[in-house]
Coordinates of C-alpha atoms and ligand atoms in Angstrom, one line a residue:
M825 CA 158.4 207.3 119.1
K826 CA 155.9 209.3 121.7
V827 CA 154.1 207.2 124.4
L828 CA 151.4 208.8 126.6
L829 CA 150.3 206.7 129.9
V830 CA 147.0 207.7 131.4
N831 CA 145.6 206.9 135.1
P832 CA 141.6 207.1 134.5
P833 CA 139.6 208.7 137.3
R834 CA 137.9 207.6 139.8
S835 CA 134.5 206.5 139.5
P836 CA 131.7 208.9 140.9
H837 CA 129.3 206.6 141.9
N838 CA 129.1 205.7 145.3
A839 CA 125.7 205.0 146.8
L840 CA 126.9 204.2 150.4
R841 CA 127.9 207.5 150.7
D842 CA 124.9 208.7 149.4
H843 CA 122.7 207.3 152.1
A844 CA 125.1 207.3 155.2
P845 CA 123.8 209.4 158.0
P846 CA 125.6 212.3 158.7
E847 CA 127.8 211.2 161.5
A848 CA 129.3 208.2 159.3
L849 CA 129.8 210.0 156.2
R850 CA 133.1 211.1 157.0
F851 CA 134.5 207.7 157.4
V852 CA 132.8 206.3 154.3
H853 CA 135.6 206.2 151.7
S854 CA 135.2 208.7 149.1
R855 CA 139.2 209.0 147.7
L856 CA 141.2 206.6 148.0
V857 CA 144.8 207.6 147.7
G858 CA 147.5 205.4 146.1
P859 CA 150.3 205.2 143.0
P860 CA 148.9 203.5 139.7
L861 CA 151.7 201.1 140.4
G862 CA 151.2 199.1 137.2
L863 CA 151.6 202.0 135.0
L864 CA 154.7 203.5 136.6
T865 CA 155.9 200.0 136.1
I866 CA 155.0 200.1 132.1
A867 CA 156.4 203.8 131.7
V868 CA 160.0 202.0 132.9
A869 CA 159.7 199.2 130.7
A870 CA 158.8 201.7 127.6
R871 CA 161.6 204.6 128.0
D872 CA 164.6 203.0 126.7
D873 CA 162.8 203.2 123.3
A874 CA 160.4 205.8 123.5
D875 CA 159.4 209.3 125.0
V876 CA 156.9 208.5 127.9
S877 CA 154.8 211.3 129.3
F878 CA 152.3 210.5 132.4
I879 CA 148.7 211.8 133.0
D880 CA 147.2 211.0 136.3
L881 CA 143.6 212.0 136.2
K882 CA 143.1 211.2 139.9
G883 CA 145.7 213.7 141.0
E884 CA 144.6 216.2 138.4
Y885 CA 141.1 216.0 139.6
D886 CA 142.3 216.1 143.2
L887 CA 144.2 219.2 142.3
H888 CA 141.2 220.8 140.1
P889 CA 138.0 219.4 140.9
D890 CA 136.9 221.7 138.1
A891 CA 138.9 220.4 135.5
P892 CA 137.6 219.4 132.1
S893 CA 135.8 216.1 131.7
P894 CA 138.6 213.3 131.0
A895 CA 137.4 213.2 127.4
D896 CA 137.7 217.0 126.9
F897 CA 141.1 216.8 129.1
I898 CA 142.7 214.2 126.7
R899 CA 141.6 215.7 123.6
S900 CA 143.3 219.2 124.2
R901 CA 146.7 217.5 125.5
I902 CA 146.7 215.4 122.3
Q903 CA 146.4 218.1 120.2
A904 CA 149.0 219.9 121.9
D905 CA 151.2 217.3 121.6
P906 CA 150.2 214.4 119.9
P907 CA 151.8 211.2 120.9
D908 CA 151.8 207.7 118.8
L909 CA 150.5 205.5 121.6
V910 CA 148.2 206.1 124.7
G911 CA 147.7 203.3 126.9
V912 CA 145.1 203.0 129.7
T913 CA 145.5 201.0 132.9
F914 CA 142.3 199.2 133.7
I915 CA 140.5 198.4 136.8
A916 CA 136.5 197.6 136.5
S917 CA 134.8 200.5 138.0
E918 CA 137.6 202.5 136.2
T919 CA 136.5 201.1 132.6
P920 CA 133.8 203.4 131.2
A921 CA 136.0 206.5 131.8
G922 CA 138.9 204.7 130.5
L923 CA 137.3 203.8 127.6
D924 CA 135.9 207.4 127.2
I925 CA 139.4 208.7 127.1
L926 CA 140.6 206.2 124.2
R927 CA 137.7 207.3 122.3
A928 CA 138.8 210.8 122.8
V929 CA 141.9 210.0 121.5
K930 CA 140.7 207.9 118.5
A931 CA 138.2 211.0 117.9
V932 CA 141.3 213.5 117.7
S933 CA 143.7 211.2 115.7
P934 CA 142.7 207.6 114.9
G935 CA 146.0 206.9 113.7
I936 CA 147.5 206.8 117.6
V937 CA 147.7 203.3 118.4
T938 CA 145.6 202.7 121.9
V939 CA 146.5 200.4 124.4
A940 CA 144.7 199.0 127.3
G941 CA 145.8 197.0 130.3
G942 CA 145.6 196.3 134.1
L943 CA 143.7 193.8 135.9
H944 CA 140.1 194.4 133.9
A945 CA 142.0 193.9 130.6
T946 CA 143.3 190.9 132.2
L947 CA 140.3 189.2 133.6
C948 CA 138.0 190.6 130.9
P949 CA 139.8 191.2 127.7
E950 CA 136.2 190.9 125.8
D951 CA 134.7 194.2 127.4
F952 CA 137.5 195.7 125.1
V953 CA 136.0 194.6 121.9
D954 CA 135.8 198.3 120.9
P955 CA 136.7 200.4 117.7
A956 CA 138.8 202.7 120.3
V957 CA 141.0 200.0 121.7
D958 CA 143.7 198.8 119.0
I959 CA 145.8 196.4 121.3
V960 CA 144.8 194.6 124.8
V961 CA 148.1 193.4 127.0
P962 CA 146.8 191.4 129.4
G963 CA 148.8 190.0 132.5
D964 CA 152.0 191.5 134.0
G965 CA 152.7 193.4 130.7
A966 CA 156.0 195.2 131.5
V967 CA 158.3 193.0 128.8
V968 CA 155.3 192.7 126.6
F969 CA 154.8 196.4 126.5
R970 CA 158.9 197.2 125.9
N971 CA 158.3 195.0 122.7
L972 CA 155.1 196.4 121.7
V973 CA 156.9 199.7 121.5
R974 CA 160.0 198.4 120.3
T975 CA 158.8 197.0 117.0
L976 CA 156.2 200.0 116.5
A977 CA 159.2 202.6 117.0
A978 CA 160.9 200.6 114.5
G979 CA 158.0 200.0 111.9
G980 CA 158.0 196.0 112.4
D981 CA 154.8 193.6 112.5
L982 CA 152.9 193.1 115.6
D983 CA 152.7 189.6 115.3
T984 CA 155.9 189.3 116.1
V985 CA 154.9 190.8 119.5
G986 CA 153.7 188.0 121.6
G987 CA 151.5 188.1 124.4
L988 CA 149.0 190.8 122.9
L989 CA 145.2 190.7 121.8
V990 CA 145.0 192.8 118.8
R991 CA 141.8 194.3 117.2
D992 CA 141.0 192.2 114.2
G993 CA 137.3 193.6 112.8
D994 CA 135.0 193.0 115.9
R995 CA 136.8 191.0 117.7
L996 CA 140.4 190.6 119.6
R997 CA 143.0 188.3 118.3
P998 CA 146.1 186.4 119.9
T999 CA 149.3 187.7 118.2
L1000 CA 151.3 184.8 116.2
A1001 CA 154.5 184.9 118.3
P1002 CA 154.3 182.9 121.8
A1003 CA 154.1 185.0 124.6
P1004 CA 156.8 185.3 126.6
P1005 CA 157.6 183.9 130.0
V1006 CA 157.3 187.1 132.8
D1007 CA 158.8 187.0 136.2
P1008 CA 156.9 190.2 137.0
A1009 CA 158.4 190.2 141.0
G1010 CA 161.5 188.4 140.0
R1011 CA 163.9 188.3 137.0
D1012 CA 161.9 191.2 135.1
F1013 CA 160.7 193.4 138.2
L1014 CA 161.4 197.1 137.8
V1015 CA 160.8 199.4 140.3
P1016 CA 158.1 201.6 139.5
D1017 CA 159.1 205.4 138.8
R1018 CA 157.1 207.4 140.8
S1019 CA 158.9 210.7 139.6
Y1020 CA 156.1 210.7 136.9
L1021 CA 153.7 211.7 139.8
Q1022 CA 155.3 214.6 140.7
P1023 CA 153.0 217.3 139.6
W1024 CA 150.3 215.8 141.5
L1025 CA 152.4 214.9 144.5
S1026 CA 150.5 217.3 146.8
T1027 CA 147.4 215.1 146.4
Y1028 CA 149.2 212.1 147.5
T1029 CA 148.7 212.7 151.4
V1030 CA 146.0 211.1 153.7
G1031 CA 144.8 212.0 157.1
G1032 CA 145.4 215.5 157.0
R1033 CA 149.2 215.0 157.1
P1034 CA 151.1 217.3 154.5
Q1035 CA 153.7 214.3 154.1
P1036 CA 152.9 212.5 150.7
V1037 CA 152.1 208.6 150.8
T1038 CA 153.1 205.7 148.7
Y1039 CA 152.2 201.9 148.2
V1040 CA 155.2 199.2 147.5
F1041 CA 154.3 195.7 146.6
T1042 CA 156.7 193.2 148.2
S1043 CA 154.5 190.3 146.7
L1044 CA 151.8 190.0 143.8
G1045 CA 148.9 187.5 143.9
C1046 CA 147.4 186.1 146.8
T1047 CA 147.6 182.3 148.3
S1048 CA 143.9 182.4 149.5
R1049 CA 140.8 181.7 147.4
C1050 CA 138.3 184.3 148.4
S1051 CA 135.1 183.7 146.2
F1052 CA 134.5 187.5 145.5
C1053 CA 138.0 188.5 145.3
S1054 CA 139.9 189.8 141.7
I1055 CA 143.1 189.3 143.1
W1056 CA 144.1 185.7 142.9
P1057 CA 142.1 185.4 139.2
Q1058 CA 144.4 188.0 138.2
R1059 CA 147.4 186.0 138.3
D1060 CA 145.6 182.7 138.1
G1061 CA 146.2 181.8 141.6
A1062 CA 150.1 182.3 141.9
Y1063 CA 151.6 184.1 144.7
L1064 CA 154.9 185.9 143.4
Q1065 CA 157.1 187.1 146.5
R1066 CA 159.6 189.8 145.5
D1067 CA 163.1 189.2 147.0
V1068 CA 164.1 191.4 150.3
D1069 CA 167.3 193.2 149.0
S1070 CA 165.0 194.7 146.0
V1071 CA 162.0 195.4 148.7
V1072 CA 165.1 197.2 150.7
A1073 CA 166.6 199.0 147.8
E1074 CA 163.4 200.4 146.9
L1075 CA 162.2 201.5 150.4
A1076 CA 165.7 203.0 150.8
S1077 CA 165.0 205.1 147.4
L1078 CA 161.5 206.6 148.9
T1079 CA 163.3 209.4 150.8
E1080 CA 160.4 211.7 150.4
Y1081 CA 157.8 209.2 151.9
E1082 CA 157.2 208.5 155.4
V1083 CA 154.5 206.4 155.3
I1084 CA 154.4 203.2 153.2
R1085 CA 151.0 201.1 152.3
W1086 CA 152.3 197.8 151.4
A1087 CA 150.3 196.9 148.1
D1088 CA 150.2 193.3 148.8
A1089 CA 147.1 191.6 149.5
N1090 CA 148.5 189.5 152.6
S1091 CA 151.5 191.4 153.8
V1092 CA 152.7 188.3 155.8
V1093 CA 152.8 184.9 154.3
D1094 CA 156.0 183.6 154.3
L1095 CA 157.1 184.1 158.2
E1096 CA 160.9 183.8 157.5
W1097 CA 161.1 186.3 154.6
T1098 CA 159.0 188.6 156.9
A1099 CA 162.0 188.4 159.7
R1100 CA 164.6 188.7 157.2
L1101 CA 163.4 191.7 155.4
L1102 CA 162.8 192.9 159.2
D1103 CA 166.6 192.6 159.6
R1104 CA 167.5 194.3 157.0
L1105 CA 165.6 197.3 157.6
E1106 CA 167.1 197.7 160.9
A1107 CA 170.6 196.6 159.8
E1108 CA 169.9 199.4 156.7
G1109 CA 168.4 201.9 159.7
I1110 CA 165.2 202.3 157.4
R1111 CA 162.7 203.9 159.6
K1112 CA 159.3 204.2 158.1
H1113 CA 155.5 204.2 159.1
F1114 CA 154.1 201.1 157.6
V1115 CA 150.3 200.5 156.6
M1116 CA 149.8 196.6 155.6
D1117 CA 147.1 194.1 155.0
L1118 CA 147.3 191.5 157.7
R1119 CA 145.0 188.3 158.4
L1120 CA 143.5 188.4 162.3
D1121 CA 144.3 184.8 162.2
T1122 CA 148.4 185.0 161.2
A1123 CA 148.3 188.1 164.4
A1124 CA 146.5 185.2 166.5
K1125 CA 149.2 182.5 165.7
H1126 CA 152.1 185.2 165.5
P1127 CA 151.8 187.6 168.4
G1128 CA 155.9 187.8 168.3
L1129 CA 156.3 188.8 164.6
I1130 CA 153.2 191.1 164.9
A1131 CA 155.5 193.1 168.0
R1132 CA 158.6 192.7 166.1
L1133 CA 156.3 194.5 163.2
A1134 CA 155.2 197.1 165.5
R1135 CA 158.8 198.1 167.0
G1136 CA 159.8 197.9 162.7
G1137 CA 157.4 200.7 162.1
L1138 CA 154.1 198.7 161.6
K1139 CA 151.4 201.9 162.6
V1140 CA 148.1 200.6 160.6
V1141 CA 146.8 197.1 159.7
I1142 CA 144.0 196.4 157.3
T1143 CA 142.0 193.3 157.7
G1144 CA 139.1 191.3 156.6
I1145 CA 136.8 190.3 158.8
E1146 CA 134.3 190.0 156.3
S1147 CA 131.2 188.2 158.3
P1148 CA 130.9 187.0 161.8
R1149 CA 128.6 184.1 160.5
A1150 CA 130.8 180.8 159.9
E1151 CA 128.0 180.0 157.0
E1152 CA 129.0 183.2 155.1
L1153 CA 132.7 182.8 155.6
K1154 CA 132.5 179.5 154.3
R1155 CA 130.6 180.6 151.1
Y1156 CA 133.4 183.2 150.5
N1157 CA 136.0 180.7 151.0
K1158 CA 137.3 182.8 153.7
A1159 CA 139.1 180.5 156.3
L1160 CA 138.7 182.5 159.6
D1161 CA 137.0 181.7 163.0
T1162 CA 135.5 183.6 165.4
R1163 CA 138.5 182.6 168.0
S1164 CA 140.8 184.0 165.3
I1165 CA 139.1 187.3 165.0
T1166 CA 138.8 188.0 169.0
E1167 CA 142.6 186.7 169.6
G1168 CA 143.9 188.8 166.6
L1169 CA 142.2 191.8 167.6
K1170 CA 143.8 191.9 170.8
V1171 CA 146.9 191.2 169.2
F1172 CA 146.9 194.3 167.5
A1173 CA 145.4 196.2 170.3
D1174 CA 148.7 194.9 172.6
N1175 CA 150.9 196.3 170.2
G1176 CA 149.7 199.8 169.7
I1177 CA 148.6 199.2 166.1
L1178 CA 145.5 200.7 164.8
L1179 CA 143.1 198.7 163.1
R1180 CA 140.9 199.1 159.8
A1181 CA 138.5 196.0 159.4
N1182 CA 136.4 195.3 156.7
Y1183 CA 133.0 193.6 156.2
V1184 CA 131.4 192.3 153.5
V1185 CA 127.6 193.3 153.3
D1186 CA 125.5 190.4 151.2
P1187 CA 122.8 192.0 149.0
D1188 CA 120.3 189.2 151.2
Y1189 CA 120.4 190.9 154.1
G1190 CA 117.5 191.8 155.9
P1191 CA 116.8 194.1 159.6
D1192 CA 117.7 190.5 161.1
D1193 CA 121.3 190.1 159.4
F1194 CA 122.0 194.0 160.0
A1195 CA 121.0 193.8 163.5
A1196 CA 123.4 190.6 163.9
L1197 CA 126.5 192.5 162.1
A1198 CA 126.2 195.6 164.1
D1199 CA 125.8 193.8 167.6
F1200 CA 129.1 191.9 166.2
A1201 CA 131.0 194.3 165.0
T1202 CA 130.3 196.7 168.3
A1203 CA 131.3 194.1 170.2
H1204 CA 134.5 193.8 168.4
S1205 CA 134.7 197.4 167.1
T1206 CA 138.2 198.6 165.9
A1207 CA 140.0 202.3 165.3
Y1208 CA 137.9 202.4 162.0
A1209 CA 135.8 199.6 160.1
G1210 CA 134.5 199.4 156.8
Y1211 CA 131.3 197.6 155.5
T1212 CA 131.5 197.0 151.8
I1213 CA 128.6 195.4 149.5
L1214 CA 129.2 191.9 147.9
T1215 CA 130.2 192.7 144.5
P1216 CA 130.2 190.1 141.5
M1217 CA 133.6 191.7 140.3
P1218 CA 133.9 190.8 136.9
G1219 CA 135.9 187.7 136.2
T1220 CA 135.3 186.0 139.5
G1221 CA 133.7 183.2 140.2
L1222 CA 131.2 185.0 142.4
H1223 CA 130.5 186.5 139.3
R1224 CA 129.5 183.4 137.5
Q1225 CA 127.4 182.3 140.7
M1226 CA 125.5 185.5 140.7
R1227 CA 124.9 186.8 137.3
P1228 CA 121.5 185.7 137.0
R1229 CA 120.6 188.2 139.5
I1230 CA 122.8 191.1 138.3
V1231 CA 120.3 193.8 137.6
D1232 CA 122.8 196.4 137.0
S1233 CA 125.6 196.2 134.6
D1234 CA 127.4 199.7 134.3
L1235 CA 131.0 199.0 135.3
A1236 CA 131.7 202.3 136.9
K1237 CA 129.3 201.0 140.0
Y1238 CA 131.7 198.0 140.5
N1239 CA 133.5 199.6 142.9
F1240 CA 132.2 197.8 146.1
F1241 CA 130.5 201.1 147.1
N1242 CA 127.4 200.1 144.9
C1243 CA 124.6 197.4 144.7
V1244 CA 124.6 195.6 141.3
V1245 CA 122.3 192.9 142.2
E1246 CA 118.9 192.4 143.5
T1247 CA 118.7 193.1 147.3
R1248 CA 115.8 191.7 149.6
L1249 CA 115.0 195.0 151.4
P1250 CA 113.9 197.7 149.0
L1251 CA 117.3 199.2 147.5
D1252 CA 117.2 202.4 149.3
R1253 CA 116.8 200.6 152.8
F1254 CA 119.6 198.4 151.9
Y1255 CA 122.0 201.2 151.8
E1256 CA 120.4 203.2 154.8
E1257 CA 121.4 200.0 156.7
A1258 CA 124.6 199.8 155.4
G1259 CA 125.4 203.1 155.8
R1260 CA 124.4 203.0 159.4
L1261 CA 127.0 200.6 160.1
W1262 CA 129.8 202.5 159.2
A1263 CA 129.1 204.5 162.5
I1264 CA 130.5 201.5 164.3
R1265 CA 133.8 202.1 165.2
T1266 CA 136.4 203.1 168.9
G1267 CA 138.1 206.1 169.4
D1268 CA 138.5 209.2 166.9
H1269 CA 141.0 208.3 164.7
V1270 CA 140.4 209.3 161.0
I1271 CA 142.7 207.2 158.8
S1272 CA 140.8 207.2 155.3
Ligands
B12_1206 C1 147.6 200.2 144.4 C2 146.2 200.1 144.9 C3 144.9 201.4 144.2 C4 145.4 202.5 144.1 C5 146.0 203.0 142.8 C6 145.2 202.6 141.7 C7 145.4 203.6 140.5 N1 145.4 202.8 139.2 O1 145.5 205.0 140.7 C8 144.6 203.3 144.9 C9 144.5 203.5 146.4 C10 144.2 204.9 144.2 C11 143.0 202.4 144.3 C12 142.0 202.9 144.7 C13 140.8 201.9 144.6 N2 140.8 200.7 144.1 CO1 142.7 199.8 144.3 N3 144.0 198.5 144.3 C14 145.6 198.8 144.7 C15 146.0 197.4 145.2 C16 146.2 197.6 146.7 C17 147.5 197.2 144.4 C18 147.6 197.5 142.7 C19 148.9 197.2 142.4 O2 149.9 198.2 142.6 N4 149.3 196.2 142.1 C20 150.7 196.1 141.7 C21 150.8 196.7 140.0 C22 152.2 196.3 140.0 O3 150.1 195.6 139.1 P1 148.9 196.1 138.3 O4 148.5 197.2 138.5 O5 147.9 194.8 137.8 O6 149.8 196.1 136.7 C23 150.5 194.9 136.2 C24 150.1 194.4 135.0 O7 148.0 194.8 135.3 C25 150.1 195.2 134.0 N5 149.6 196.6 133.5 C26 148.3 197.3 134.3 N6 148.1 198.5 133.8 C27 148.6 198.6 132.5 C28 148.6 199.3 131.8 C29 149.0 198.9 130.6 C30 148.6 200.0 129.3 C31 149.7 197.8 130.2 C32 150.5 197.6 128.9 C33 149.6 196.8 130.9 C34 149.6 197.6 132.4 O8 151.2 195.8 134.3 C35 151.8 195.7 135.5 C36 152.9 195.4 135.9 O9 152.9 194.0 136.0 C37 145.0 196.7 144.5 C38 144.8 195.2 145.7 C39 145.9 194.3 144.7 N7 146.9 194.1 146.3 O10 146.0 194.1 144.1 C40 143.5 197.2 144.3 C41 142.8 197.0 143.5 C42 143.3 197.0 142.2 N8 141.6 198.1 143.9 C43 140.7 197.4 143.6 C44 139.7 198.6 143.9 C45 137.9 198.2 143.8 C46 139.9 199.9 144.1 C47 138.6 201.1 144.3 C48 137.6 201.4 142.9 C49 137.7 201.0 145.6 C50 138.8 200.3 146.8 N9 137.4 200.1 147.3 O11 139.5 199.9 146.9 C51 139.8 202.1 144.5 C52 139.4 203.7 143.8 C53 138.1 204.5 144.0 C54 138.6 205.2 144.9 N10 136.9 205.6 145.6 O12 139.5 206.3 144.9 C55 140.3 196.3 143.4 C56 140.0 196.4 142.0 C57 138.9 195.0 141.6 C58 138.3 194.6 140.0 N11 138.2 193.6 140.1 O13 138.1 196.0 139.6 C59 141.6 195.6 144.0 C60 142.2 194.5 143.1 C61 141.5 195.6 145.4 C62 140.5 194.1 145.8 N12 140.3 194.2 146.8 O14 139.8 193.8 145.1 N13 143.7 201.1 144.3
SF4_1207 S1 140.0 188.8 149.8 FE1 142.3 189.0 150.5 S2 142.8 187.0 151.5 FE2 140.9 186.8 150.0 S3 141.7 186.2 148.2 FE3 141.4 188.1 148.2 S4 143.4 189.1 148.4 FE4 143.5 186.9 149.1

């Protein structure tokens, strides 16, 4: 049994970048770099029963920008070495490209079993009702994918594999067997095997440094409930934390990576857990540079912990300020106040931590709103700030709420860099105003 797993390419759409003034251009993200941890986990789950190979199309296009289109690339790969099953991981903006990949597979060989998994397949399985998709694996799919591969290898019946959605004419239906309970951060945790990324490792760099960077997740899900966010709906509001030993063991194994970005929604939730992790890292002599997503109110409330994290290797923090306005924060269900913002910023600065803050730009913004946001961001400027567009990601409460205002349903544009709902200002003017914000920052750091 041969399994081929494919990480789709980035969406090329970035209207913010297209409209940003030259002085802001180098700060608008164009190429985020990080491992497809989900797919690398799925690879580990399947390999006892199959020969697993891997294609990272993001890395491939970073290495060879003129490489053939994803469909052509996959077609020639499949012709050269036909697999029995192809699996693709999906987020919203990579769905059109991922589906094209599966269509190319079916065009070469209709008998290859095609499988869709990942966040978007979990939140919106209906988007995968397509002749090119045989099976959808919603949720944390390692256990289910292992059972699927095992059953296919043995020529068994798919209905004995619980937790699948299988194509049945023009709909997807759940398989008959019950879905197995899974514990992806605990009992069923598998260390993602980053060695599959070796051919593209030289592309896993940021900020001009030669050493590769990687992500490690210490938890899945989120305890907060921001209305625009897909992370908590993906796991139905659950927050699943790994145990300290397993995180320490994974970090110890990452000898070729100096910079580790924590892939958690929020890197500090349980203070006692974090303190234990720091104790263990110190005891084991594990020294890395860490990049974490942290909340400003956590920093404001626990300056001692932030100082300890800084001593333990925390160099960069990514944080959501989202909006300076209480009314907007309330609408986004983001519990943050101006005092925590100011105090939190100070705590990070006092500890020499480079801060990247993110604001959400509402498509309803007019000139006064842009001016107010610019004033606030200037008064609270950070080493780097991002201004992404409020986007109704499919599967979120915001999507249900904003549906009547959606004017662009092309999922490739659902990456926070494009506006997909009607704007109050003419669209070009909106993008120009939003693009200009990206120039507001302090210092001369570029962390991308
Ligand atoms: C790591 C990461 C990345 C990496 C790697 C992504 C990749 N595939 O190459 C990088 C840095 C490249 C990246 C890029 C982007 N990302 Co990103 N990323 C994440 C992050 C931080 C962690 C995801 C993760 O690893 N989770 C842990 C793993 C284990 O979970 P998982 O991936 O869901 O996998 C499990 C299941 O889904 C399933 N599964 C997954 N794939 C498959 C495949 C098969 C076949 C099967 C059977 C099962 C299966 O099983 C896995 C194991 O349990 C999340 C935020 C978060 N904290 O969750 C955002 C997130 C996924 N990213 C997001 C976005 C929007 C992007 C960008 C488009 C833009 C941006 N602003 O970040 C860019 C890409 C564009 C660009 N210009 O570069 C959004 C997606 C929202 C949505 N609804 O689509 C998220 C949720 C962040 C957010 N704030 O909303 N990202
Ligand atoms: S935006 Fe951040 S804090 Fe809010 S629910 Fe999403 S991951 Fe959690």
